[in-house]
Amino acid sequence: KAKENGKSDCKLYSESWENSSFERLKLQHELYQAIQRNEFVLHYQPQYDLGGGGIVGVEALVRWNHPVRGLLSPGAFIPLAEESGMIVQIGDWVLMEACRQNKEWQDEGLPPMPVAVNLSIRQFMQHDLAARIAEVLQLTGLEPQYLDLEITESMTIDVGHVTRCLLAITELGVGISVDDFGTGYSSFHYLKNFPIDRLKIDRSFVRDIQQDPDDAEIVAAIIAMAHNLNIQVIAEGVETEEQMEFLRRHQCDEMQGYFRSPPVSHDRIERMLKAG
Ligand code: C2E
Ligand code: MG
Ligand code: MG
Ligand code: MG
């Protein structure tokens, strides 16, 4: 807004900046407390097979049950958690909780399927991510094929380190997916250099499949290329039946999106899984 009104608004601009830096500090403190007080919860979004139509996996998505502001989406706190480094502790909790919950569902007799967990680049910078993952699997008793890790294309800061990490994780038997595929600068680099099992077509390409012939071509090409490389494909952000039909026609393997289900609470997903 300061830009629109020219230089005379400089003061206003800096005041709102100071204000927001105070807000940031406050949020950072609250986030720190949230970790101590364990205020995070996981919601789960089902992933559907485009052939059979059934649920074949779930993605764990973190929420913050804020004591005053209620349930907050990742967009409200993940960026700050990333910047401050607190994402490492939050991410570790998410990993442990998702594995624990998945194992519990299996023990209750629900159909076994992988849980997908989002990883931050910060978690890769930790001493030994693969060892921690092995430990979490051991502590929870979850078999490795029921864990899938989602990484994003921004994770190319230290390619050598990330590659070694991913190879060690793959050796455990845990799956690796590239999230938000197509939005980074290094999509092909990822496919060429990293041991990838699956890619998730970003919802920005899926959104305009019906209106924009270029997006339709891009999505069709991503699916064909991935399959030639023996990589599975899931489309995210599927909101309409037409989008789903397009993806099915182009042999996309799986879909995730509001058209079938938004992310839901753990007891809601449990009921959905029980219903089959
Ligand atoms: P993501 O991993 O790409 O997750 C998909 C996001 O798209 C979720 O937002 C989901 O609610 C939303 N979504 C699903 N279907 C649709 C649809 O049909 N239409 C639209 N418009 N949106 C859809 P959410 O839960 O707000 O999470 C946002 C992002 O926050 C995630 O994007 C992920 O990057 C990050 N995130 C979530 N949980 C974690 C976590 O535990 N650790 C880390 N590092 N990041 C996380
Ligand atoms: Mg994800
Ligand atoms: Mg995504
Ligand atoms: Mg996305």
Short mmCIF file of C-alpha atoms and ligand atoms in Angstrom, two decimals:
data_model
loop_
_atom_site.label_atom_id
_atom_site.label_comp_id
_atom_site.label_asym_id
_atom_site.label_seq_id
_atom_site.Cartn_x
_atom_site.Cartn_y
_atom_site.Cartn_z
CA LYS A 1 0.00 0.00 0.00
CA ALA A 2 2.87 2.35 0.75
CA LYS A 3 3.98 1.86 -2.84
CA GLU A 4 0.61 2.85 -4.30
CA ASN A 5 0.51 6.19 -2.50
CA GLY A 6 4.09 7.20 -3.13
CA LYS A 7 6.86 8.34 -0.82
CA SER A 8 4.67 10.38 1.55
CA ASP A 9 3.44 7.12 3.06
CA CYS A 10 6.87 6.03 4.20
CA LYS A 11 6.14 6.73 7.84
CA LEU A 12 2.89 4.80 7.82
CA TYR A 13 4.68 1.96 6.17
CA SER A 14 7.42 1.81 8.79
CA GLU A 15 4.88 2.00 11.63
CA SER A 16 2.99 -0.99 10.31
CA TRP A 17 6.30 -2.75 9.87
CA GLU A 18 7.22 -2.17 13.53
CA ASN A 19 3.80 -3.34 14.51
CA SER A 20 4.16 -6.50 12.52
CA SER A 21 7.60 -7.20 13.97
CA PHE A 22 6.06 -6.98 17.45
CA GLU A 23 3.34 -9.38 16.32
CA ARG A 24 6.00 -11.69 14.99
CA LEU A 25 7.87 -11.70 18.27
CA LYS A 26 4.67 -12.44 20.15
CA LEU A 27 3.80 -15.25 17.78
CA GLN A 28 7.28 -16.66 18.06
CA HIS A 29 6.98 -16.74 21.84
CA GLU A 30 3.55 -18.38 21.64
CA LEU A 31 4.90 -20.93 19.18
CA TYR A 32 7.70 -21.77 21.57
CA GLN A 33 5.15 -22.31 24.35
CA ALA A 34 2.98 -24.35 22.01
CA ILE A 35 5.83 -26.83 21.61
CA GLN A 36 6.24 -27.14 25.41
CA ARG A 37 2.48 -27.45 25.92
CA ASN A 38 1.95 -29.78 23.00
CA GLU A 39 -0.75 -27.69 21.32
CA PHE A 40 -0.42 -29.23 17.86
CA VAL A 41 -2.85 -31.64 16.25
CA LEU A 42 -2.80 -33.54 12.99
CA HIS A 43 -5.54 -33.52 10.42
CA TYR A 44 -5.54 -36.09 7.65
CA GLN A 45 -6.52 -35.75 4.01
CA PRO A 46 -7.37 -38.97 2.18
CA GLN A 47 -5.65 -39.88 -1.10
CA TYR A 48 -7.76 -41.81 -3.60
CA ASP A 49 -6.86 -44.37 -6.23
CA LEU A 50 -8.08 -43.05 -9.59
CA GLY A 51 -8.65 -46.58 -10.86
CA GLY A 52 -10.64 -48.23 -8.06
CA GLY A 53 -11.71 -45.02 -6.31
CA GLY A 54 -10.86 -46.16 -2.77
CA ILE A 55 -8.67 -44.48 -0.15
CA VAL A 56 -5.07 -45.66 -0.60
CA GLY A 57 -3.23 -43.26 1.71
CA VAL A 58 -3.56 -40.21 3.96
CA GLU A 59 -1.50 -37.03 4.26
CA ALA A 60 -0.87 -35.71 7.77
CA LEU A 61 -1.27 -31.90 7.92
CA VAL A 62 -0.38 -30.07 11.10
CA ARG A 63 -2.67 -27.56 12.86
CA TRP A 64 -2.04 -25.44 15.92
CA ASN A 65 -4.77 -25.47 18.53
CA HIS A 66 -4.08 -21.92 19.74
CA PRO A 67 -5.46 -21.21 23.25
CA VAL A 68 -7.04 -17.90 22.13
CA ARG A 69 -7.25 -17.90 18.35
CA GLY A 70 -8.49 -21.47 17.92
CA LEU A 71 -7.37 -23.91 15.26
CA LEU A 72 -4.70 -22.34 13.03
CA SER A 73 -3.68 -23.56 9.57
CA PRO A 74 -0.01 -24.13 8.70
CA GLY A 75 0.01 -20.92 6.65
CA ALA A 76 -0.38 -18.94 9.90
CA PHE A 77 2.69 -20.38 11.64
CA ILE A 78 4.83 -22.65 9.43
CA PRO A 79 6.70 -19.75 7.77
CA LEU A 80 7.71 -18.38 11.19
CA ALA A 81 8.49 -21.87 12.45
CA GLU A 82 10.78 -22.32 9.42
CA GLU A 83 12.54 -19.01 9.94
CA SER A 84 13.08 -19.50 13.65
CA GLY A 85 14.13 -23.13 13.38
CA MET A 86 11.25 -24.34 15.57
CA ILE A 87 10.01 -26.36 12.58
CA VAL A 88 12.59 -28.99 13.55
CA GLN A 89 10.83 -29.78 16.84
CA ILE A 90 7.36 -29.40 15.35
CA GLY A 91 8.31 -31.62 12.39
CA ASP A 92 9.73 -34.24 14.71
CA TRP A 93 6.49 -34.32 16.68
CA VAL A 94 4.48 -34.60 13.43
CA LEU A 95 6.63 -37.53 12.29
CA MET A 96 6.26 -39.37 15.60
CA GLU A 97 2.52 -38.70 15.93
CA ALA A 98 1.71 -39.66 12.33
CA CYS A 99 3.61 -42.96 12.68
CA ARG A 100 2.08 -43.69 16.09
CA GLN A 101 -1.43 -42.99 14.81
CA ASN A 102 -0.97 -45.06 11.66
CA LYS A 103 0.27 -48.04 13.68
CA GLU A 104 -2.68 -47.67 16.06
CA TRP A 105 -5.11 -47.75 13.12
CA GLN A 106 -3.45 -50.92 11.85
CA ASP A 107 -3.67 -52.50 15.30
CA GLU A 108 -7.39 -51.65 15.33
CA GLY A 109 -7.79 -53.61 12.12
CA LEU A 110 -8.18 -50.75 9.66
CA PRO A 111 -6.86 -51.39 6.16
CA PRO A 112 -3.11 -50.66 6.23
CA MET A 113 -1.97 -47.74 4.06
CA PRO A 114 0.88 -45.23 4.05
CA VAL A 115 0.75 -41.94 5.93
CA ALA A 116 2.46 -39.02 4.17
CA VAL A 117 4.46 -36.57 6.29
CA ASN A 118 5.76 -33.19 5.06
CA LEU A 119 9.43 -32.53 5.75
CA SER A 120 11.12 -29.15 6.01
CA ILE A 121 14.61 -28.50 4.62
CA ARG A 122 15.56 -27.64 8.20
CA GLN A 123 14.97 -31.25 9.18
CA PHE A 124 17.49 -32.32 6.53
CA MET A 125 20.07 -30.02 8.07
CA GLN A 126 19.80 -31.98 11.32
CA HIS A 127 22.59 -34.31 12.21
CA ASP A 128 21.12 -37.56 10.99
CA LEU A 129 17.56 -37.46 9.72
CA ALA A 130 17.64 -41.06 8.45
CA ALA A 131 18.71 -42.33 11.89
CA ARG A 132 15.89 -40.38 13.54
CA ILE A 133 13.36 -41.81 11.08
CA ALA A 134 14.63 -45.33 11.77
CA GLU A 135 14.27 -44.63 15.49
CA VAL A 136 10.70 -43.32 15.13
CA LEU A 137 9.74 -46.42 13.14
CA GLN A 138 11.29 -48.62 15.79
CA LEU A 139 9.61 -46.76 18.69
CA THR A 140 6.17 -46.80 17.07
CA GLY A 141 6.45 -50.26 15.50
CA LEU A 142 5.32 -48.94 12.10
CA GLU A 143 6.73 -50.81 9.10
CA PRO A 144 8.67 -48.54 6.71
CA GLN A 145 6.41 -49.10 3.69
CA TYR A 146 3.63 -47.34 5.60
CA LEU A 147 5.53 -44.08 5.80
CA ASP A 148 5.89 -41.66 2.91
CA LEU A 149 7.94 -38.47 3.17
CA GLU A 150 7.05 -35.38 1.15
CA ILE A 151 9.86 -33.07 0.17
CA THR A 152 9.64 -29.86 -1.86
CA GLU A 153 11.74 -28.54 -4.68
CA SER A 154 13.14 -25.77 -2.53
CA MET A 155 15.31 -28.38 -0.84
CA THR A 156 18.30 -28.01 -3.12
CA ILE A 157 20.43 -25.91 -0.80
CA ASP A 158 23.00 -28.63 -0.22
CA VAL A 159 22.32 -31.14 -2.96
CA GLY A 160 25.03 -33.58 -1.90
CA HIS A 161 23.83 -33.74 1.70
CA VAL A 162 20.16 -34.06 0.70
CA THR A 163 20.97 -36.82 -1.80
CA ARG A 164 22.89 -38.86 0.79
CA CYS A 165 20.05 -38.34 3.27
CA LEU A 166 17.39 -39.42 0.79
CA LEU A 167 19.35 -42.52 -0.20
CA ALA A 168 19.68 -43.53 3.44
CA ILE A 169 15.94 -42.98 3.95
CA THR A 170 15.10 -44.99 0.82
CA GLU A 171 17.29 -47.82 2.12
CA LEU A 172 15.08 -47.97 5.21
CA GLY A 173 12.17 -48.77 2.88
CA VAL A 174 10.40 -45.44 3.39
CA GLY A 175 8.80 -43.78 0.33
CA ILE A 176 9.79 -40.35 -1.01
CA SER A 177 7.39 -37.98 -2.81
CA VAL A 178 8.15 -34.62 -4.41
CA ASP A 179 5.45 -32.22 -3.22
CA ASP A 180 4.14 -29.22 -5.22
CA PHE A 181 5.85 -30.61 -8.33
CA GLY A 182 6.42 -28.06 -11.09
CA THR A 183 6.50 -24.94 -8.92
CA GLY A 184 10.25 -24.89 -8.20
CA TYR A 185 13.16 -24.16 -10.45
CA SER A 186 14.65 -27.61 -10.36
CA SER A 187 11.90 -30.13 -11.12
CA PHE A 188 13.97 -32.11 -13.61
CA HIS A 189 17.05 -31.96 -11.47
CA TYR A 190 15.01 -33.64 -8.74
CA LEU A 191 13.85 -36.44 -10.97
CA LYS A 192 17.33 -37.03 -12.32
CA ASN A 193 19.31 -36.92 -9.08
CA PHE A 194 17.07 -37.99 -6.22
CA PRO A 195 15.59 -41.43 -5.48
CA ILE A 196 11.94 -40.46 -5.96
CA ASP A 197 8.98 -42.86 -5.73
CA ARG A 198 6.19 -40.43 -6.42
CA LEU A 199 5.48 -36.89 -7.50
CA LYS A 200 2.55 -34.71 -6.55
CA ILE A 201 1.40 -32.39 -9.33
CA ASP A 202 0.93 -28.97 -7.76
CA ARG A 203 -2.62 -27.75 -7.52
CA SER A 204 -1.83 -24.61 -9.54
CA PHE A 205 -1.61 -26.84 -12.66
CA VAL A 206 -4.68 -28.86 -11.76
CA ARG A 207 -6.83 -25.78 -11.12
CA ASP A 208 -7.05 -24.63 -14.75
CA ILE A 209 -6.95 -27.99 -16.54
CA GLN A 210 -10.41 -27.29 -17.98
CA GLN A 211 -9.84 -23.67 -19.04
CA ASP A 212 -6.20 -23.55 -20.03
CA PRO A 213 -5.03 -25.92 -22.78
CA ASP A 214 -1.40 -25.25 -21.79
CA ASP A 215 -2.00 -26.50 -18.24
CA ALA A 216 -3.80 -29.54 -19.62
CA GLU A 217 -0.77 -30.31 -21.83
CA ILE A 218 1.65 -29.79 -18.95
CA VAL A 219 -0.28 -32.11 -16.63
CA ALA A 220 -0.57 -34.80 -19.32
CA ALA A 221 3.17 -34.50 -20.05
CA ILE A 222 4.15 -34.72 -16.35
CA ILE A 223 2.11 -37.91 -15.95
CA ALA A 224 3.56 -39.54 -19.09
CA MET A 225 7.13 -38.57 -18.21
CA ALA A 226 6.84 -39.76 -14.61
CA HIS A 227 5.49 -43.11 -15.72
CA ASN A 228 8.37 -43.53 -18.19
CA LEU A 229 10.71 -42.99 -15.24
CA ASN A 230 8.77 -45.49 -13.10
CA ILE A 231 7.51 -42.76 -10.80
CA GLN A 232 3.94 -42.76 -9.46
CA VAL A 233 1.82 -39.62 -9.87
CA ILE A 234 -0.74 -38.05 -7.56
CA ALA A 235 -2.60 -34.83 -8.37
CA GLU A 236 -3.32 -32.39 -5.54
CA GLY A 237 -6.05 -29.78 -5.29
CA VAL A 238 -8.65 -31.70 -7.30
CA GLU A 239 -11.87 -29.74 -6.78
CA THR A 240 -14.19 -30.83 -9.58
CA GLU A 241 -15.42 -34.01 -11.24
CA GLU A 242 -14.12 -32.72 -14.60
CA GLN A 243 -10.60 -32.38 -13.22
CA MET A 244 -10.82 -35.88 -11.78
CA GLU A 245 -12.04 -37.30 -15.11
CA PHE A 246 -9.24 -35.55 -17.00
CA LEU A 247 -6.65 -37.02 -14.63
CA ARG A 248 -8.17 -40.48 -14.88
CA ARG A 249 -8.19 -40.29 -18.70
CA HIS A 250 -4.50 -39.42 -18.60
CA GLN A 251 -3.69 -42.39 -16.34
CA CYS A 252 -2.80 -40.35 -13.27
CA ASP A 253 -2.51 -42.87 -10.42
CA GLU A 254 -4.04 -41.05 -7.46
CA MET A 255 -5.79 -37.83 -6.46
CA GLN A 256 -6.20 -35.69 -3.39
CA GLY A 257 -8.52 -32.70 -3.09
CA TYR A 258 -11.68 -31.07 -1.86
CA PHE A 259 -13.75 -32.83 -4.55
CA ARG A 260 -13.47 -36.07 -2.57
CA SER A 261 -12.48 -34.74 0.89
CA PRO A 262 -10.72 -31.85 2.66
CA PRO A 263 -8.28 -32.65 5.49
CA VAL A 264 -10.32 -33.93 8.47
CA SER A 265 -9.75 -34.67 12.16
CA HIS A 266 -8.29 -38.00 13.24
CA ASP A 267 -11.61 -39.44 14.41
CA ARG A 268 -13.33 -38.37 11.21
CA ILE A 269 -10.70 -40.04 9.01
CA GLU A 270 -10.93 -43.12 11.20
CA ARG A 271 -14.65 -43.34 10.45
CA MET A 272 -13.98 -42.83 6.74
CA LEU A 273 -11.37 -45.60 6.76
CA LYS A 274 -13.74 -47.93 8.64
CA ALA A 275 -16.48 -47.25 6.09
CA GLY A 276 -13.97 -48.35 3.40
P1 C2E B 1 0.90 -29.30 1.02
O1 C2E B 1 1.80 -30.31 1.62
O2 C2E B 1 0.99 -29.08 -0.46
O3 C2E B 1 -0.57 -29.76 1.45
C1 C2E B 1 -1.72 -29.56 0.67
C2 C2E B 1 -2.47 -28.32 1.09
O4 C2E B 1 -3.50 -28.07 0.13
C3 C2E B 1 -3.18 -28.45 2.44
O5 C2E B 1 -3.22 -27.15 3.04
C4 C2E B 1 -4.59 -28.86 2.01
O6 C2E B 1 -5.59 -28.52 2.94
C5 C2E B 1 -4.76 -28.04 0.76
N1 C2E B 1 -5.74 -28.66 -0.15
C6 C2E B 1 -6.06 -29.96 -0.26
N2 C2E B 1 -6.97 -30.16 -1.22
C7 C2E B 1 -7.25 -28.95 -1.74
C8 C2E B 1 -8.15 -28.49 -2.79
O7 C2E B 1 -8.86 -29.25 -3.43
N3 C2E B 1 -8.14 -27.15 -3.06
C9 C2E B 1 -7.35 -26.27 -2.38
N4 C2E B 1 -7.42 -24.98 -2.72
N5 C2E B 1 -6.50 -26.67 -1.39
C10 C2E B 1 -6.45 -27.99 -1.09
P2 C2E B 1 -2.78 -26.92 4.55
O8 C2E B 1 -3.24 -28.06 5.41
O9 C2E B 1 -3.21 -25.53 4.91
O10 C2E B 1 -1.21 -26.99 4.49
C11 C2E B 1 -0.48 -26.06 3.75
C12 C2E B 1 0.97 -26.42 3.64
O11 C2E B 1 1.60 -26.36 4.91
C13 C2E B 1 1.24 -27.81 3.14
O12 C2E B 1 1.09 -27.86 1.73
C14 C2E B 1 2.65 -28.03 3.60
O13 C2E B 1 3.56 -27.44 2.71
C15 C2E B 1 2.68 -27.26 4.91
N6 C2E B 1 2.56 -28.23 6.02
C16 C2E B 1 1.46 -28.80 6.54
N7 C2E B 1 1.78 -29.63 7.55
C17 C2E B 1 3.13 -29.61 7.65
C18 C2E B 1 4.08 -30.28 8.50
O14 C2E B 1 3.75 -31.10 9.36
N8 C2E B 1 5.40 -29.97 8.31
C19 C2E B 1 5.82 -29.08 7.35
N9 C2E B 1 7.13 -28.83 7.21
N10 C2E B 1 4.94 -28.46 6.53
C20 C2E B 1 3.62 -28.71 6.68
MG MG B 2 2.32 -32.18 1.26
MG MG B 3 1.49 -30.13 -1.97
MG MG B 4 0.72 -27.44 -3.27
#
